[in-house]
XYZ file of C-alpha atoms in Angstrom:
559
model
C 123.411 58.460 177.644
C 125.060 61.748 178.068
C 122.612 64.206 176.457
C 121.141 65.392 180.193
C 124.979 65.847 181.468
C 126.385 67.727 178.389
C 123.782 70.504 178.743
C 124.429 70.030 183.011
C 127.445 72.387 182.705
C 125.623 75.209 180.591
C 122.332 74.949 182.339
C 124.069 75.099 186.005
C 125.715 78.141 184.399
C 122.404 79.700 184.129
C 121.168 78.588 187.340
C 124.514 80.461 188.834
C 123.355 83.644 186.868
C 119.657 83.469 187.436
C 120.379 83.122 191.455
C 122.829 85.633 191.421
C 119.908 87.571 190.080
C 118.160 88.026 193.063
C 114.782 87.072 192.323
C 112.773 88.330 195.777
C 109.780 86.843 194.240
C 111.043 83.494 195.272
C 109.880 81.919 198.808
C 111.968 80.984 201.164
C 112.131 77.566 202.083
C 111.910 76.391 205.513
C 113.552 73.423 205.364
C 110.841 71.407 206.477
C 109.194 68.012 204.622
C 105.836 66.842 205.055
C 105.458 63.709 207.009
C 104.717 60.666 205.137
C 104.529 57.436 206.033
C 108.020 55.480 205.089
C 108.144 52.673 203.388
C 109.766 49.380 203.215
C 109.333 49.168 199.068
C 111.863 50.552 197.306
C 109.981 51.541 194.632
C 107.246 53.496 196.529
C 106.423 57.588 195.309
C 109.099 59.825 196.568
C 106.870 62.288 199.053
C 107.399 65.709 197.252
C 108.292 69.097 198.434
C 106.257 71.299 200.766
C 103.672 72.756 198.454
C 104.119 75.710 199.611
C 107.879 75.841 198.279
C 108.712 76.840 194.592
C 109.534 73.704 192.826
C 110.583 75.577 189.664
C 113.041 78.391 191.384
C 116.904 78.167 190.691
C 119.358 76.307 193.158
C 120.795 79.104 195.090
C 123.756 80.880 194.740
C 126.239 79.510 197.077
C 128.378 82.373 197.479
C 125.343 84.513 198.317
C 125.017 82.409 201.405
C 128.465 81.257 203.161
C 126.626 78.375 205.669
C 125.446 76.870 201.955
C 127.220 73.571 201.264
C 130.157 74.018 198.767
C 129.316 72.664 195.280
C 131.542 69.701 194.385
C 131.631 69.699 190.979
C 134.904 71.313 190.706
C 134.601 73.019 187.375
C 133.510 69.364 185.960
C 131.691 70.398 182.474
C 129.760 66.721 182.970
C 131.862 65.013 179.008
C 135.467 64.468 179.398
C 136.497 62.093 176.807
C 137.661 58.621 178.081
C 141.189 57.554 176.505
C 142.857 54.788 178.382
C 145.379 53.467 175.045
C 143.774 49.854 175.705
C 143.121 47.145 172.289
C 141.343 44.596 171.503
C 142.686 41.343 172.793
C 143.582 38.272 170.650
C 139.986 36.114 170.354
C 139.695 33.521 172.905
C 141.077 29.784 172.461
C 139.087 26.808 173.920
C 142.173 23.923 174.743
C 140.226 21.651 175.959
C 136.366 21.032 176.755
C 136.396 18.896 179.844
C 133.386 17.566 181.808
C 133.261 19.087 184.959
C 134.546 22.886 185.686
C 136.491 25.349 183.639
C 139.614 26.809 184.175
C 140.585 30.796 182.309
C 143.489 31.710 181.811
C 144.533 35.433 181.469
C 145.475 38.690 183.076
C 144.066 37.655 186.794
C 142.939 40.972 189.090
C 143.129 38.942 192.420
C 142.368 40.549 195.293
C 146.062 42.117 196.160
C 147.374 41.807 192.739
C 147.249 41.419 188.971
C 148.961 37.596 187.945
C 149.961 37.981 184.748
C 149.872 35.397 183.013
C 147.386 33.574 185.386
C 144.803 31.325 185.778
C 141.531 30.921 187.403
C 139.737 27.397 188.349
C 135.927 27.645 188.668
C 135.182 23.814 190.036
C 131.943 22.133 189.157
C 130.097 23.102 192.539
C 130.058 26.335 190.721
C 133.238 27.920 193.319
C 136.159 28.943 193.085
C 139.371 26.359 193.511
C 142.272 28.190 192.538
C 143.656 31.486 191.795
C 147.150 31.417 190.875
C 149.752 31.150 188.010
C 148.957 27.945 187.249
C 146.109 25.795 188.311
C 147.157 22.955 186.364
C 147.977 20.484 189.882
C 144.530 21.859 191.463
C 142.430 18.717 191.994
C 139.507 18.227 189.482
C 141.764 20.640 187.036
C 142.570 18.112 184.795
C 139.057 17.449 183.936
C 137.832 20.773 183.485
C 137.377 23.074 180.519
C 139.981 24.837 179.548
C 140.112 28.485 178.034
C 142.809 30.911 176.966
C 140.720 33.620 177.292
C 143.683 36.459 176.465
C 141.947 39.026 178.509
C 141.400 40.257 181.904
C 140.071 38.117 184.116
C 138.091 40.053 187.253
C 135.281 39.327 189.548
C 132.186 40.200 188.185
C 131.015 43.566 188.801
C 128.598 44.454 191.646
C 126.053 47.140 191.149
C 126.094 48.359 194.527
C 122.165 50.891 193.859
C 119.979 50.493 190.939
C 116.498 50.562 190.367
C 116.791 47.752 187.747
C 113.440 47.476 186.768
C 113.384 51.414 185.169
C 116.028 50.233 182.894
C 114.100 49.883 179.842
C 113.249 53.159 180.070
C 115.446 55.788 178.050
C 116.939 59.523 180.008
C 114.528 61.681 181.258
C 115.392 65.370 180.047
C 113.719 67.808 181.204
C 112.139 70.537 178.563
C 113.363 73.239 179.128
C 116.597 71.830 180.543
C 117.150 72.465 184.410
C 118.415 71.095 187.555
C 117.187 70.494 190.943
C 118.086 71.160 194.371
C 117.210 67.722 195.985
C 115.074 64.397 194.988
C 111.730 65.460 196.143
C 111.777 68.300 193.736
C 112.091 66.227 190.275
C 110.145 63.534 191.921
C 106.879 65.631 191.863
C 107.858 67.197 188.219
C 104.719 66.288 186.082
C 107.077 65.729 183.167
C 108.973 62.894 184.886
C 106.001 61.525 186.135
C 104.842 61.231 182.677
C 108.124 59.859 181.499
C 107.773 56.802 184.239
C 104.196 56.133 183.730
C 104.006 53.554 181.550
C 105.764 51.151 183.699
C 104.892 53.102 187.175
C 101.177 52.921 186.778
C 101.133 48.971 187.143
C 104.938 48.601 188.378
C 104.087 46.078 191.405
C 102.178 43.874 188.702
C 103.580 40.877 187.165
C 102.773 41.813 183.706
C 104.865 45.405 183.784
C 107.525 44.074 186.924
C 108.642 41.152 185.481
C 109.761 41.947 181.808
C 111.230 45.296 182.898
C 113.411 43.549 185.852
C 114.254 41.138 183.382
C 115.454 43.507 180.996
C 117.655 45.477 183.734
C 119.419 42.439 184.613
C 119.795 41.954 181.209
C 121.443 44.876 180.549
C 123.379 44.242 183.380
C 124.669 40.899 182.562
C 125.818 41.845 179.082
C 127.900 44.688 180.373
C 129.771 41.773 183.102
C 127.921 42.632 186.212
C 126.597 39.497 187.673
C 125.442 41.351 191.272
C 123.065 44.155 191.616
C 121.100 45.634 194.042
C 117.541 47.261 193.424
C 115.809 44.414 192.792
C 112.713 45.701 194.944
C 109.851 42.809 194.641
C 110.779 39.679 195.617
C 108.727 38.347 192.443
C 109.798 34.443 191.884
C 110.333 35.851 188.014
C 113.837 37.552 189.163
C 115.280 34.851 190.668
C 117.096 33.445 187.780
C 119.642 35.751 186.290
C 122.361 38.058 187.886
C 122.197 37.719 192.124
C 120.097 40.322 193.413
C 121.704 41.700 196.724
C 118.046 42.212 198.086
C 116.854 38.770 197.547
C 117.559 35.483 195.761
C 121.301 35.746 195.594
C 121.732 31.840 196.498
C 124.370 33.350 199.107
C 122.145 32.308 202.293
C 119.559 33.955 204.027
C 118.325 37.360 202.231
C 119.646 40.015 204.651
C 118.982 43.024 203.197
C 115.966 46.246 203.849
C 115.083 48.664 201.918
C 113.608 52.207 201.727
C 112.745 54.700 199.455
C 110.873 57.098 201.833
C 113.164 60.130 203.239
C 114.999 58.914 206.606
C 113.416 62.395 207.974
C 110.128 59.551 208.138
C 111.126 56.899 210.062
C 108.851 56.531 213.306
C 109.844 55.783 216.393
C 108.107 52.128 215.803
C 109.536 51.676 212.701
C 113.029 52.619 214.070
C 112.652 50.277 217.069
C 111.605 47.757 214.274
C 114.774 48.157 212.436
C 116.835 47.945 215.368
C 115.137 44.374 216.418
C 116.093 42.972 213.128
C 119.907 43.853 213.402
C 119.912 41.992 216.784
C 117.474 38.920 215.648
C 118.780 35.475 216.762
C 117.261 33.820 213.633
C 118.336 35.551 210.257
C 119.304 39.077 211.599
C 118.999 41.980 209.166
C 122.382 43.007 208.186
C 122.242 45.990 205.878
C 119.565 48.793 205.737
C 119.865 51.228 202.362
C 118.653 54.267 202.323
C 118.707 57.135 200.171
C 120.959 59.978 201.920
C 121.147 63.652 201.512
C 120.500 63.016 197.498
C 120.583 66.930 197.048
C 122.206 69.934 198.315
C 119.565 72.209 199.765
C 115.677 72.390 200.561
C 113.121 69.788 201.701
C 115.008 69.474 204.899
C 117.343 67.043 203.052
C 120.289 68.825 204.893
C 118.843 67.137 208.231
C 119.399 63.596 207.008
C 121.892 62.269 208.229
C 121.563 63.570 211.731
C 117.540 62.491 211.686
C 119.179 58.576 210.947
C 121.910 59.138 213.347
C 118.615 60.260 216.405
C 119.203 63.371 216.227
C 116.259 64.648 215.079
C 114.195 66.855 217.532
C 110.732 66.383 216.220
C 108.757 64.056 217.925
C 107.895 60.795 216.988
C 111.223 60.816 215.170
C 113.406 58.551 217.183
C 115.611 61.071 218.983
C 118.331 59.527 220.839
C 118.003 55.900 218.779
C 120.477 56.030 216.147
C 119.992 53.912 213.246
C 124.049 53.972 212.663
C 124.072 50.468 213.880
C 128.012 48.910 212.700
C 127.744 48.073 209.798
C 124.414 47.880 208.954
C 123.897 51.293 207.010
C 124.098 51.438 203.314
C 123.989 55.057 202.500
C 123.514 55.891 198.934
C 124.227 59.213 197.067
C 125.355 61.495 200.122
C 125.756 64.642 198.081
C 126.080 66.242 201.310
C 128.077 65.619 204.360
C 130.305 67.144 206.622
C 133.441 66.006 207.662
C 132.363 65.465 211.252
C 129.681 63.238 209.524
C 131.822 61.440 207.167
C 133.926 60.448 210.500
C 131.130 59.565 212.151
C 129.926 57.331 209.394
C 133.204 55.459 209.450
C 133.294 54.541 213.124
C 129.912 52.979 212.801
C 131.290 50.992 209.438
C 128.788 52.230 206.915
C 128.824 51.933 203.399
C 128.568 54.519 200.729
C 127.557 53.885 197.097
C 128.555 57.164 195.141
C 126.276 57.590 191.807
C 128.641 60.388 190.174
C 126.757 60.530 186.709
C 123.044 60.531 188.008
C 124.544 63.324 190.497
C 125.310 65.236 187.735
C 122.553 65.291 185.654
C 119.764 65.834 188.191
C 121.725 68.265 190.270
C 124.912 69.341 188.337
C 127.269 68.510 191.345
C 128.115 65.293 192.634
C 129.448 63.635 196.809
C 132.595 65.052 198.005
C 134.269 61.730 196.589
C 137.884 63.001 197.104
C 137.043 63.516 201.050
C 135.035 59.715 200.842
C 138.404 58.354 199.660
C 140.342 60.079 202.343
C 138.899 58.553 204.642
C 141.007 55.504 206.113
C 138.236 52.409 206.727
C 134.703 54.408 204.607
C 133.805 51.606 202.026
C 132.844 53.813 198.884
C 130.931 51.638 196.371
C 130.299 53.123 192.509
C 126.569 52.604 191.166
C 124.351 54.027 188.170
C 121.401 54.599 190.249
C 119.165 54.141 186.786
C 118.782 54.536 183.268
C 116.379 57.996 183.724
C 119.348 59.811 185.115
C 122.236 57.848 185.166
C 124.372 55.914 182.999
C 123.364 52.452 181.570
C 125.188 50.093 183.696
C 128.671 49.765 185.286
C 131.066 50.138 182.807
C 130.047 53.593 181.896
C 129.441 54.637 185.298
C 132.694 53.615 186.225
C 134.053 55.680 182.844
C 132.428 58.834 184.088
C 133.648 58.403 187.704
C 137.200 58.074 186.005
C 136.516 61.422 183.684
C 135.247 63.193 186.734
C 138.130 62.578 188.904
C 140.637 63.446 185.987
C 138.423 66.725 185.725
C 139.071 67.730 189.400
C 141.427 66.648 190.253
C 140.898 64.073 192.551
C 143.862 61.444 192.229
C 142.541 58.810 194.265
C 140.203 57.653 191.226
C 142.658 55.609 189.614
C 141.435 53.116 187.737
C 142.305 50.412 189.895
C 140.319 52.098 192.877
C 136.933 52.801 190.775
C 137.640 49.033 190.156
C 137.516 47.827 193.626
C 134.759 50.012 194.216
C 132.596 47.813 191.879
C 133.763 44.699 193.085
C 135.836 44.243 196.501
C 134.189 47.717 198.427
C 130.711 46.633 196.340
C 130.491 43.539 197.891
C 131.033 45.279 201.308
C 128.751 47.887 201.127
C 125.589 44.732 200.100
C 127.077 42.799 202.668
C 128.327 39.721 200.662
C 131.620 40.185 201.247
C 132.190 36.459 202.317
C 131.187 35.210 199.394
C 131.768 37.586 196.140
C 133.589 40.708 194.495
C 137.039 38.583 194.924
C 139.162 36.034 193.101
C 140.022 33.453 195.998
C 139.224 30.577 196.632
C 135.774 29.592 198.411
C 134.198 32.386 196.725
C 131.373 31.904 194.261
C 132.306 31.373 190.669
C 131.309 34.910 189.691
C 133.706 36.022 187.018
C 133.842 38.089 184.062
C 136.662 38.451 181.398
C 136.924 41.262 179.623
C 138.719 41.062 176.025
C 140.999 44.030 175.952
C 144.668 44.180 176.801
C 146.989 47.379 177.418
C 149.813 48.372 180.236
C 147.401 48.890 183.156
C 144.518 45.714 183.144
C 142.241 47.514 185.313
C 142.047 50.804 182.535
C 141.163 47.563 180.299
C 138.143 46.930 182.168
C 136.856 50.114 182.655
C 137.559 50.648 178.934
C 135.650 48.081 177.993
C 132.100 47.710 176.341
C 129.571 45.370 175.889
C 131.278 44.180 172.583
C 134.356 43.538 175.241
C 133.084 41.710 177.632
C 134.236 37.899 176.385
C 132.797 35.640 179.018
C 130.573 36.068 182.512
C 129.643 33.266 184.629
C 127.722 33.120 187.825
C 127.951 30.284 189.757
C 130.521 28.689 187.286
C 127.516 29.094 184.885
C 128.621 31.160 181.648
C 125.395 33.228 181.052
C 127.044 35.314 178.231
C 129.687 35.539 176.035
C 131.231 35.054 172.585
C 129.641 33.415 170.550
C 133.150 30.731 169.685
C 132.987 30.301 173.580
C 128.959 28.982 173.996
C 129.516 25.445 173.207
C 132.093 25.378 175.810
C 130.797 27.323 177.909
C 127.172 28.184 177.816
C 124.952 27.719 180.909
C 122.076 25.439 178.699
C 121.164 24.348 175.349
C 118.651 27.459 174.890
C 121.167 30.336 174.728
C 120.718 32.917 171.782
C 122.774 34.484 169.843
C 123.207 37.986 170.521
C 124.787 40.944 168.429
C 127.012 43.171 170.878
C 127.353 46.024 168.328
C 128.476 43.658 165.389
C 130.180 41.278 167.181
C 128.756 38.014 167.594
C 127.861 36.843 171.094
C 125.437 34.264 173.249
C 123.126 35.295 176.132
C 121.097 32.716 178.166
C 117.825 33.776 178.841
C 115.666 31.021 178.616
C 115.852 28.200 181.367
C 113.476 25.571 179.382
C 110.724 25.822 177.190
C 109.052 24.237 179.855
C 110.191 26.668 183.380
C 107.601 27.827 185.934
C 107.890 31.547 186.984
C 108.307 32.845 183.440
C 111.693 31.552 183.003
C 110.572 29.787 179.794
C 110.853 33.468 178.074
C 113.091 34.466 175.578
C 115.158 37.873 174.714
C 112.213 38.338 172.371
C 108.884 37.215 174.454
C 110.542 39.566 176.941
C 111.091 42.480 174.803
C 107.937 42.260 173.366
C 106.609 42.706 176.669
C 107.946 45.877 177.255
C 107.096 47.510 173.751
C 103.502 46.964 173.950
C 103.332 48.252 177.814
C 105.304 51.764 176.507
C 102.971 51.327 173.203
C 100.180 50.473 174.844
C 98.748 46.859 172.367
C 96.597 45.073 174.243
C 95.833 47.711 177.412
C 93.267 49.992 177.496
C 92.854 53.493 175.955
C 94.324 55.507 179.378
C 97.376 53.287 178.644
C 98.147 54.362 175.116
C 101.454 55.572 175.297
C 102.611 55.235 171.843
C 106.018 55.107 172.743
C 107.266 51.912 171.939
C 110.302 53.440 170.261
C 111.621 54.551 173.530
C 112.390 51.258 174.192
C 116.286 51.558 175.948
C 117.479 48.707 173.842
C 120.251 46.617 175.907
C 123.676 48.093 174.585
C 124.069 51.679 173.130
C 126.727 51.409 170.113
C 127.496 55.144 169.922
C 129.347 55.219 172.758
């Protein structure tokens, strides 16, 4: 979806110009946010700017002020055209169809190396038994399924930030075209507020929640990313499909908070509260995500990171408790840091998940990435953030982090590092480490193979599409995949047949005819769903939208 990011370059042109400009008529602001209350949902409003504060005036000139933060977008024009001199790979073979397990054989991205040719054994508990050049002597082997899958075979990809459930939704674009400072500024825009609404005005309710968090996984499982984080309401509806880092990943005990509100809002209660929970003898809370410095000026969202780390001098703010507790913190977007904050996030063994195209097209700069790489021991993750701003799912984020890097010159985003950034530093940043993001044995059976072949397999990966992506199984379960693989392969009898941009393909959707918590729906009972909410059949006249051919369908074949 790159219509908001092509015109990034030539409206942050303008912006440049139209600061430059001088325009005295514009008020200063203070820096300040209004209190709010924060919030444990991740899905709650975004508190918006002071309302005193110009919410339409032009980013400021950095060079007019020389204690501004330095843009980081490097001359990136937001398109560079992806070219990684990858083909299609030979269709898969079945040898065998065994009855317990399933071995794939292929280009292997293990954890310190690519075996090529290798193998990987998914036994029937649904975990991995064997990673190596040949798995033929591991026990159970023999009896397994067997595939030639003549493709890459990786982890499947985490999706370290999302807010899956917005995914049906299509890229907001602003009219005119502009960019923003910081998050609280678009957040109160009455023309993204209008663009949400459909699902936002009833998005805690069953009938709007369910279908559109289906969908995102959806979308996410098609594109080989069988993790994701986002998944806000624990809503017994999402636990069924790809592992939701929040909740119902069947990985143990769900570890993980969440909040929306700006970290400028924590209380001194709530902060004690959150620092109980890292040090509970029964289940302890282990990561705590939070939106950080998404922006590069105004709304006090320059104070961030030093409000989190207790250094904020208001009261009632937790000075002198910082909520840098190792390694709880899962910091997401960080458009703005210093180095002496970057350091200090390291020592305490946070996370970062860096959401380059969403950056881009709300605020035409992105994190310092090349100074997050730097950094000896800072797990960087790679996200989409959403479908409003960002890209679709992983692969394309992962494309544009690639494009931006070759655009700036930043070396370290090779295409094996954006790699481990959605699987082996992914897993770190949602805390799952133990159990998923790597080939080895012990893990959980969470692999996809991706059907394209060239001199370097992890530019296969990222240079591959839906129409690619040849097999993904969770749990040893294949959940998608081509269509030659689904007898061998496929999760249940009710899979559908699916059309990846003309090539044929199986999803499982459907549990039973007969499963509780709306698992008995199909693709279609669940797109339906979502047309008539953005159309508006069967809700009442406020809620006709008649939009219903906004509908984000699940895989874009332009691209």
């Amino acid at each position: 979806m790159p219509r908001l990011r092509l015109v990034a370059g030539v409206v942050l042109a303008g912006l440049a110009l139209a600061a430059g400009c001088g325009d005295e008529d514009t008020p200063a602001d203070d820096g300040g946010r209004p209190e709010s209350d924060a919030d444990g949902g991740i899905e709650t409003d975004i508190p918006g700017p002071d309302a005193d504060a110009d919410a339409d005036a032009p980013g400021p000139d950095a060079d007019a002020d020389a204690d501004a933060p330095p843009e980081a977008d490097g001359g990136f024009d937001g398109y560079v055209a992806v070219h990684f001199g990858t083909s299609a790979a030979p269709p898969a073979e079945v040898l065998r169809v065994g009855t317990g397990g399933i071995v794939l054989r292929g280009v292997v991205l293990a954890p310190d190396r690519a075996i090529d040719p290798g193998e990987v054994y998914v036994a029937g508990d649904g975990n991995i038994a064997c990673v190596a050049a040949d798995c033929g002597g591991a026990p159970g082997a023999s009896s397994a399924t067997w595939v030639d899958t003549h493709g890459v075979i990786s982890p499947g990809l985490i999706d370290a930030h999302n807010h899956i459930a917005y995914n049906f939704l299509p890229e907001w674009v602003p009219d005119p075209p502009r960019l923003f400072r910081n998050r609280y500024e678009w957040a109160d825009d009455p023309q993204y507020e209008a663009h949400i609404l459909p699902y936002a005005a009833h998005r805690s309710a069953g009938t709007h929640y369910c279908p559109a968090a289906k969908w995102g996984e959806l979308r996410s499982l098609i594109h080989g990313t069988t993790t994701v984080q986002g998944q806000s309401y624990q809503q017994a509806c999402v636990n069924w499909g790809v592992r939701n880092a929040d909740h119902y990943h069947g990985l143990g005990y769900d570890h993980m908070r969440t909040t929306i509100a700006s970290v400028r809002d924590i209380t001194d209660a709530e902060a004690a509260d959150y620092v109980a929970s890292f040090s509970a003898p029964t289940n302890p809370t282990t990561r705590l995500a939070v939106h950080m410095t998404e922006g590069y000026d105004g709304d006090g969202v320059l104070e961030e990171f030093d409000s989190f780390a207790g250094r904020d001098p208001r009261p009632n703010r937790h000075a002198g408790t910082s909520l840098l507790i190792p390694p709880t913190s899962l910091l997401i977007h960080c458009l703005t840091m210093t180095p002496a904050q970057i350091e200090e996030a390291r020592a305490a063994r946070a996370s970062i998940v860096w959401s380059p195209s969403s950056n881009w097209g709300l605020y035409g700069r992105t994190a310092p990435i090349g100074e997050f790489l730097a950094t000896e021991g800072l797990t960087v993750a790679i996200a989409p953030d959403w479908t409003p701003s960002g890209e679709d799912e992983m692969l394309s984020e992962m494309r544009f982090g690639w494009a931006y890097g070759q655009a700036v010159g930043v070396e370290a985003l090779t295409p094996e590092r954006l790699w481990r950034m959605a699987t082996v530093e992914a897993a770190m940043a949602v805390g799952l480490e133990a159990r998923v993001g790597r080939l080895a044995v012990g893990y959980a059976g969470d692999v996809t193979v991706f059907g394209r072949r060239g001199p370097d397999p992890y530019a296969a990966v990222l240079d591959s599409r839906a129409a690619d992506v040849r097999l993904v199984l969770i749990g040893g379960r294949g959940l998608y995949g081509d269509a030659g693989l689904q007898a061998a392969t496929a999760w249940n009898p009710y899979c559908e047949p699916f059309d990846a941009c003309g090539v044929p393909k199986y999803v499982c959707v459907q549990e039973s005819p007969a499963a509780a918590d709306r698992r008995n729906e199909t693709l279609g009972d669940i797109r339906t769903q979502l047309y008539n909410i953005l159309e508006g059949i069967g809700y009442p006249p406020e809620e006709q939208y008649h939009r219903g051919d906004e509908l984000l369908e699940l895989v874009d074949c332009t691209r």
